[in-house]
Amino acid sequence: MSIILWIPLVAPLALAGLSLLLGPSAPRRFVGVAASGAVLISGLLLVSAVLNGAVPESGGGLLRADALSAYMISVVGAVGLIATWGGLSSAASSRTKVAASYEALIALFLAAMSLAVLADSIGLMWAAVEATTIATAFLVGHHRTGRSLEAAWKYVILGSVGVAIALLGIGFIYAASVGTDTPTLSWLLLSQSNLGLDPALITAGGALAVLGFATKAGLAPMHSWLPDAHSQAPAPVSGLMSGVLLSVALYAILRIQSITNLVIGPEFLRTMLSIGGLLSLLVAASLLIRQRDYKRMLAYSSIEHMGLMAIGVAIGPAALPSVLLYVLGHGLIKATLFVISGRILKIEGTPVISDVRALLVRRPGLAVPWLIAMAAIVGFPPFSIFFSEVGIIMAGWSAGLGAVVGAALVLLLVIFAAFTRLTVQMTLGGPAEGALFTPDYSAHGPRLPIILALVATATVAFVAEPVSTLLLQATAVLGGSN
């Protein structure tokens, strides 16, 4: 089974090279789809292995797939497939020389995220997260406009600062292990309760590492790169960044938290993550109220959802299955929304909400999936985000964090009201008086990936097996029992 660990790394790298060699040909457009498919298939195979009691390892223990890693690699593949397949109609997929590097960077991005979740070494995990910064910086600036290049530089600077802080934290964690019989960066060894790590160094290292990775996760107050980057990147890239890049950074926080909890207890990082989560919700609520750009609206929505996930991580094991389900649901829906937003931008020619009117009447082929996905992202049942949010809130009340989840609920209501107003403004109503038009029923791109994403998020919360078993096993991994 160890060979499967290499598929999500080698296949995207090979496809990246192929993209550069193919030249201006139609098959090159499918490089991102093929890379995402390879990651998803390997993830499902690893999930099957883990559910059967295996824990595949390779590379002398550098690569390892426990239940959490197998689940996350499946999420990366699934969200990547929706974003790249749904984005095939994007202008970024045109037959140009620039498009060759675009497809290659998408594949490299997927390989880096796969390495981050499969690495047993937290040092290698850090290096993979840094590699995502390099790949996505060029993708954010793909359009070569002044605003996109500014967003790319802003992302590089703030992202690099974040990962530098995380590296310093990981250095402290390694220093804590030097005083033991086994100096290591292996997460598996560091999560052993009898290792005897120095509490002071773990406190400093954990705080710095979580702060650094929180920057990549888009948590406030380190969030300022996110709205610019997500609004200026091509739609498939925005979907990938929002759907899985932020979640991979959250995965890194989960790994660090599992180490610190064993040594210094949960209270320290619980406070950090609760504050960061509430600040993120506050930022999203305050800026969504008067938002004018629908891609930036989706970006602030990502800050909101990452904030609530951070609160779930702060709550602890009781909320972690809901957080992990949240990661999948948010990833699929946000990739869908960004793909549709790219199509709206291409057809309407403007990202300004007030300039996009009566979509349901004029362009029902775009408005109907947009409305369904919007209902999912704000937490309507039967979509999985609803069950994830309810699970986090209930776990918070049970854990004695009533004030935190109460404040989060108030902010969520404000965000819900803002989203509803902006969505109604774009979709409902009628065309200008006297305007002649023919309703456009075209989806302006592949329909199937959007349908699959919406169906998956509407049904996954009701699948008892194997989803619930996998989520519980992943939670047990973070508790140190696997």
XYZ file of C-alpha atoms in Angstrom:
482
model
C 0.000 0.000 0.000
C 2.953 2.352 0.467
C 3.102 2.999 -3.288
C -0.261 4.787 -3.036
C 1.372 7.474 -0.888
C 3.464 8.536 -3.842
C 0.611 8.844 -6.368
C -0.665 12.275 -5.209
C 2.924 13.551 -5.273
C 4.381 12.023 -8.421
C 1.293 12.165 -10.668
C 0.745 15.955 -10.373
C 4.474 16.590 -10.848
C 4.510 14.444 -13.991
C 1.410 16.200 -15.279
C 3.004 19.592 -14.577
C 5.934 18.632 -16.774
C 3.567 17.308 -19.425
C 1.701 20.627 -19.443
C 4.886 22.470 -20.293
C 5.699 19.999 -23.090
C 2.306 19.719 -24.750
C 2.276 23.188 -26.265
C -0.934 24.989 -27.241
C -3.155 21.913 -27.437
C -6.636 21.101 -26.173
C -5.571 18.148 -23.949
C -3.447 20.482 -21.838
C -6.637 22.039 -20.456
C -7.295 18.799 -18.585
C -3.984 18.675 -16.697
C -5.524 20.122 -13.529
C -8.495 17.769 -13.771
C -6.209 14.755 -14.218
C -3.994 15.809 -11.293
C -7.037 16.289 -9.053
C -8.417 12.922 -10.129
C -5.133 11.209 -9.250
C -5.123 12.825 -5.797
C -8.765 11.863 -5.190
C -8.292 8.241 -6.258
C -5.219 7.838 -4.064
C -7.111 9.441 -1.185
C -10.009 7.018 -1.510
C -7.591 4.082 -1.657
C -5.865 5.335 1.498
C -9.248 5.751 3.229
C -10.080 2.157 2.369
C -6.729 0.995 3.754
C -7.145 2.970 6.977
C -10.676 1.676 7.548
C -9.282 -1.836 7.207
C -6.773 -1.184 9.968
C -3.667 -0.333 7.913
C -1.488 2.761 8.329
C 0.590 3.014 5.110
C 4.110 4.426 5.465
C 6.902 5.122 2.988
C 10.123 7.051 2.544
C 11.637 5.829 5.794
C 8.633 7.111 7.744
C 8.598 10.573 6.147
C 5.240 9.845 4.508
C 2.419 8.369 6.553
C -1.328 8.098 6.087
C -3.393 7.756 9.251
C -7.166 8.343 9.251
C -6.770 12.139 9.333
C -4.251 12.249 6.478
C -6.318 9.870 4.344
C -9.417 11.985 4.888
C -7.625 15.244 4.094
C -6.006 13.911 0.918
C -9.477 12.859 -0.242
C -10.768 16.376 0.476
C -7.891 17.913 -1.506
C -8.679 15.669 -4.473
C -12.453 16.169 -4.337
C -12.319 19.959 -4.045
C -9.540 20.139 -6.632
C -11.653 18.132 -9.073
C -14.668 20.433 -8.661
C -12.548 23.585 -9.046
C -10.527 22.441 -12.061
C -13.298 20.561 -13.865
C -15.840 23.277 -13.229
C -13.328 25.900 -14.302
C -12.577 24.407 -17.717
C -14.435 27.269 -19.378
C -12.216 29.815 -17.627
C -10.156 32.174 -19.745
C -7.126 30.886 -17.851
C -7.469 27.631 -19.792
C -6.954 29.262 -23.181
C -4.378 27.884 -25.570
C -1.511 30.250 -24.807
C 1.998 29.943 -23.455
C 0.845 31.513 -20.202
C -1.822 28.809 -19.923
C 0.886 26.122 -19.941
C 2.444 27.563 -16.806
C -1.030 28.029 -15.319
C -1.877 24.322 -15.635
C 1.594 23.319 -14.409
C 1.260 25.537 -11.339
C -2.169 24.065 -10.563
C -0.631 20.592 -10.606
C 2.322 21.717 -8.451
C -0.119 23.339 -6.024
C -2.010 20.043 -5.659
C 1.240 18.130 -5.130
C 2.362 20.557 -2.404
C -0.954 20.310 -0.549
C -0.824 16.529 -0.796
C 2.671 16.478 0.670
C 1.589 18.730 3.537
C -1.091 16.293 4.694
C 0.929 13.111 4.096
C 4.176 14.238 5.768
C 4.854 12.711 9.175
C 7.576 15.291 9.827
C 6.162 18.659 10.871
C 9.259 20.203 9.273
C 8.401 18.621 5.922
C 4.794 19.689 6.440
C 6.013 23.274 6.889
C 8.102 23.066 3.706
C 5.070 21.828 1.750
C 2.916 24.676 3.058
C 5.632 27.128 1.995
C 5.660 25.496 -1.456
C 1.950 26.260 -1.783
C 2.790 29.933 -1.223
C 5.244 29.907 -4.123
C 2.836 28.187 -6.522
C -0.212 30.237 -5.633
C 1.647 33.568 -5.771
C 2.055 33.145 -9.538
C -1.529 31.896 -9.866
C -2.962 34.904 -8.007
C -1.098 37.225 -10.401
C -2.050 35.187 -13.459
C -4.112 37.936 -15.110
C -1.126 40.337 -15.004
C -3.283 43.339 -14.088
C -2.179 45.961 -11.590
C -4.642 44.763 -8.945
C -3.794 41.079 -9.408
C -0.038 41.728 -9.147
C -0.600 43.844 -6.048
C -2.675 41.025 -4.523
C 0.053 38.506 -5.379
C 2.775 40.585 -3.710
C 0.603 41.154 -0.664
C -0.019 37.426 -0.439
C 3.675 36.609 -0.789
C 4.750 39.086 1.884
C 2.128 38.217 4.485
C 2.208 34.503 3.679
C 5.995 34.418 3.964
C 5.876 36.231 7.293
C 3.342 33.696 8.512
C 5.316 30.641 7.484
C 8.518 32.203 8.881
C 6.805 32.551 12.271
C 5.606 28.953 11.953
C 9.170 27.824 11.181
C 10.425 29.541 14.328
C 7.730 27.737 16.302
C 8.694 24.387 14.809
C 12.304 25.156 15.744
C 11.231 25.572 19.379
C 9.323 22.281 19.238
C 12.427 20.529 17.904
C 14.509 22.148 20.635
C 12.053 20.733 23.184
C 12.713 17.251 21.811
C 16.512 17.665 21.926
C 16.451 17.171 25.693
C 14.838 13.753 25.261
C 16.305 10.478 24.075
C 14.757 11.030 20.625
C 15.357 14.462 19.029
C 12.781 14.514 16.251
C 10.288 16.420 14.141
C 8.164 13.317 13.580
C 4.582 14.052 14.533
C 4.079 10.406 15.488
C 6.912 10.548 18.035
C 6.153 14.052 19.287
C 2.571 13.026 20.047
C 3.697 10.312 22.463
C 2.668 11.300 25.982
C 5.785 9.817 27.648
C 8.398 11.647 25.549
C 9.149 14.243 28.241
C 9.105 17.432 26.156
C 10.031 20.735 27.802
C 6.748 22.598 28.600
C 8.219 26.113 28.227
C 9.624 25.393 24.768
C 6.416 23.642 23.695
C 4.362 26.631 24.862
C 6.482 29.054 22.840
C 6.748 26.740 19.863
C 3.059 25.893 19.806
C 1.996 29.530 20.030
C 4.323 30.638 17.220
C 3.503 27.696 14.960
C -0.240 28.159 15.383
C 0.090 31.920 14.800
C 2.082 31.317 11.624
C -0.256 28.696 10.203
C -3.254 30.842 11.215
C -1.949 33.434 8.758
C -2.183 30.868 5.969
C -5.608 29.796 7.248
C -6.905 33.349 6.862
C -7.765 33.875 10.518
C -8.039 37.444 11.810
C -6.094 39.564 12.446
C -3.698 37.950 9.904
C -6.375 37.756 7.198
C -5.760 40.877 5.112
C -4.118 39.025 2.196
C -7.110 36.764 1.646
C -9.809 39.050 0.146
C -7.398 40.545 -2.392
C -5.897 37.205 -3.408
C -9.215 35.381 -3.736
C -10.887 38.190 -5.641
C -8.049 38.658 -8.166
C -7.101 35.023 -8.850
C -8.769 33.030 -11.659
C -11.980 31.407 -10.392
C -10.601 27.814 -10.190
C -7.595 29.072 -8.221
C -9.854 30.990 -5.842
C -11.847 27.795 -5.338
C -8.705 25.807 -4.578
C -7.311 28.420 -2.210
C -10.541 28.850 -0.308
C -11.609 25.224 -0.470
C -8.396 23.431 0.494
C -5.419 25.740 1.040
C -7.056 27.266 4.104
C -8.082 23.811 5.321
C -4.553 22.430 4.898
C -3.287 25.272 7.105
C -5.994 24.344 9.643
C -4.788 20.730 9.402
C -1.308 21.923 10.362
C -2.794 23.713 13.388
C -4.547 20.481 14.406
C -1.257 18.581 14.272
C 0.538 21.196 16.366
C -2.348 21.369 18.842
C -2.247 17.615 19.421
C 1.398 17.972 20.529
C 0.877 20.957 22.808
C -2.234 19.493 24.450
C -0.240 16.497 25.676
C 2.430 18.661 27.266
C 0.727 21.823 28.547
C -2.977 20.989 28.303
C -5.636 22.488 26.010
C -6.352 25.816 27.704
C -3.525 27.873 26.170
C -4.312 27.196 22.498
C -8.032 27.115 23.279
C -7.820 30.764 24.251
C -5.744 31.678 21.187
C -8.033 29.895 18.747
C -11.234 31.161 20.361
C -10.033 34.771 20.087
C -8.874 34.254 16.505
C -12.150 32.581 15.587
C -14.338 35.316 17.056
C -12.211 38.055 15.492
C -12.574 36.332 12.123
C -16.348 36.206 12.474
C -16.397 39.858 13.531
C -14.271 40.932 10.549
C -16.431 38.956 8.136
C -19.683 40.304 9.598
C -18.559 43.942 9.595
C -17.203 43.871 6.043
C -19.960 41.783 4.455
C -22.637 44.274 5.486
C -21.489 46.804 2.871
C -19.696 44.522 0.422
C -19.853 45.516 -3.264
C -17.814 42.784 -4.998
C -19.249 39.254 -5.147
C -15.842 37.545 -5.321
C -14.684 39.501 -2.272
C -17.978 38.543 -0.649
C -17.024 34.892 -1.079
C -13.543 35.631 0.280
C -14.958 37.161 3.472
C -17.234 34.142 3.720
C -14.087 31.989 3.835
C -12.782 34.058 6.746
C -16.107 33.504 8.506
C -16.083 29.745 8.052
C -12.429 29.364 9.008
C -13.211 31.375 12.141
C -15.986 28.987 13.131
C -13.750 25.990 12.384
C -11.066 27.529 14.627
C -13.633 27.775 17.427
C -14.444 24.106 16.842
C -10.756 23.209 17.102
C -10.565 25.232 20.324
C -13.501 23.317 21.798
C -11.653 20.042 21.410
C -12.432 16.385 20.611
C -16.211 16.736 21.019
C -16.319 19.197 18.111
C -13.593 17.735 15.881
C -15.833 15.357 13.863
C -18.032 18.363 13.042
C -14.956 20.427 12.118
C -13.684 17.725 9.767
C -17.100 17.369 8.129
C -17.114 21.175 7.852
C -13.803 21.073 5.967
C -15.312 18.879 3.253
C -18.632 20.701 2.976
C -17.100 24.160 2.912
C -14.467 23.101 0.396
C -16.940 21.654 -2.097
C -19.449 24.495 -1.817
C -16.880 27.286 -1.891
C -15.187 25.765 -4.958
C -18.623 25.612 -6.595
C -19.407 29.234 -5.751
C -16.094 30.521 -7.048
C -16.517 28.543 -10.277
C -19.986 30.039 -10.790
C -18.710 33.503 -9.876
C -16.070 33.150 -12.589
C -18.769 32.342 -15.107
C -20.891 35.298 -13.976
C -17.864 37.594 -14.268
C -17.098 36.336 -17.764
C -20.680 36.841 -18.983
C -21.624 40.002 -17.090
C -18.208 41.634 -17.376
C -18.266 43.099 -13.867
C -17.582 41.898 -10.303
C -19.771 44.655 -8.830
C -22.897 43.320 -7.119
C -25.025 46.361 -7.943
C -24.284 45.912 -11.655
C -25.546 42.305 -11.694
C -29.339 42.324 -11.555
C -32.221 39.868 -11.973
C -30.002 36.864 -12.707
C -32.825 34.460 -11.991
C -34.878 35.991 -14.783
C -32.092 36.774 -17.244
C -29.665 33.881 -16.661
C -31.418 31.042 -14.798
C -28.696 28.607 -15.869
C -26.288 30.483 -13.592
C -28.712 31.818 -10.990
C -30.260 28.493 -9.918
C -26.998 26.753 -8.916
C -25.770 30.050 -7.422
C -28.850 30.250 -5.180
C -28.603 26.597 -4.132
C -24.905 26.943 -3.311
C -25.598 30.165 -1.407
C -28.230 28.362 0.655
C -25.617 25.705 1.427
C -22.865 28.149 2.408
C -25.059 30.069 4.869
C -26.006 26.833 6.602
C -29.400 25.720 5.378
C -30.280 22.028 5.835
C -29.855 19.432 4.421
C -26.380 20.632 3.480
C -23.516 19.400 5.657
C -22.453 22.892 6.771
C -25.706 23.123 8.766
C -24.931 19.933 10.687
C -21.302 20.968 11.169
C -22.252 24.329 12.634
C -24.882 22.795 14.914
C -22.372 20.167 16.070
C -19.750 22.804 16.897
C -22.233 24.995 18.776
C -23.641 22.087 20.797
C -20.146 20.845 21.638
C -19.188 24.359 22.740
C -22.131 24.612 25.119
C -21.298 21.180 26.567
C -17.630 22.138 27.012
C -18.480 25.274 29.006
C -17.729 27.730 26.199
C -21.240 29.143 26.105
C -20.050 32.751 25.889
C -17.837 31.982 22.879
C -20.474 30.069 20.898
C -23.139 32.601 21.928
C -21.083 35.452 20.483
C -20.406 33.336 17.400
C -24.149 32.764 16.931
C -24.883 36.494 17.027
C -22.192 37.185 14.421
C -23.447 34.311 12.262
C -26.908 35.892 12.227
C -25.422 39.190 11.020
C -23.484 37.349 8.301
C -26.617 35.430 7.284
C -28.549 38.690 6.918
C -25.759 40.274 4.853
C -25.475 37.256 2.548
C -29.224 37.121 2.069
C -29.426 40.790 1.129
C -26.542 40.597 -1.337
C -27.810 37.381 -2.953
C -31.325 38.764 -3.349
C -29.851 41.923 -4.855
C -28.043 39.892 -7.525
C -30.653 37.295 -8.383
C -34.207 38.492 -7.778
C -36.220 41.273 -9.361
C -36.859 42.018 -13.002
C -34.852 43.511 -15.875
C -34.796 47.209 -16.599
C -38.085 48.584 -17.870
C -38.404 48.164 -21.611
C -35.330 45.901 -21.862
C -35.616 43.070 -24.382
C -33.922 39.786 -23.524
C -34.101 36.050 -23.976
C -33.604 33.958 -20.806
C -30.182 32.317 -20.870
C -30.428 28.723 -19.633
C -26.805 27.871 -20.398
C -24.488 26.969 -17.495
C -21.551 28.474 -19.457
C -19.382 25.544 -18.434
C -19.630 21.936 -17.264
C -22.778 21.304 -15.207
C -21.810 17.903 -13.793
C -19.104 19.009 -11.304
C -21.497 21.582 -9.822
C -24.268 19.006 -9.540
C -21.910 16.479 -7.934
C -20.650 19.019 -5.392
C -24.158 20.103 -4.388
C -25.446 16.533 -4.139
C -22.410 15.429 -2.125
C -22.778 18.208 0.432
C -26.525 17.590 0.707
C -26.100 13.870 1.416
C -22.739 13.295 3.116
C -24.043 14.154 6.602
C -26.575 11.323 6.296
C -24.009 8.661 5.354
C -23.381 6.725 8.562
C -20.777 4.408 7.089
C -17.977 4.822 6.291
C -18.000 8.617 6.775
C -18.788 8.689 10.499
C -16.286 5.914 11.217
C -13.565 7.765 9.329
C -14.301 11.053 11.119
C -14.205 9.340 14.528
C -10.924 7.603 13.659
C -9.436 10.924 12.520
C -10.504 12.515 15.807
C -8.910 9.632 17.706
C -5.651 10.252 15.828
C -5.569 13.805 17.141
C -6.236 12.478 20.630
C -3.108 10.368 20.392
C -4.824 7.017 20.342
C -3.651 5.933 16.903
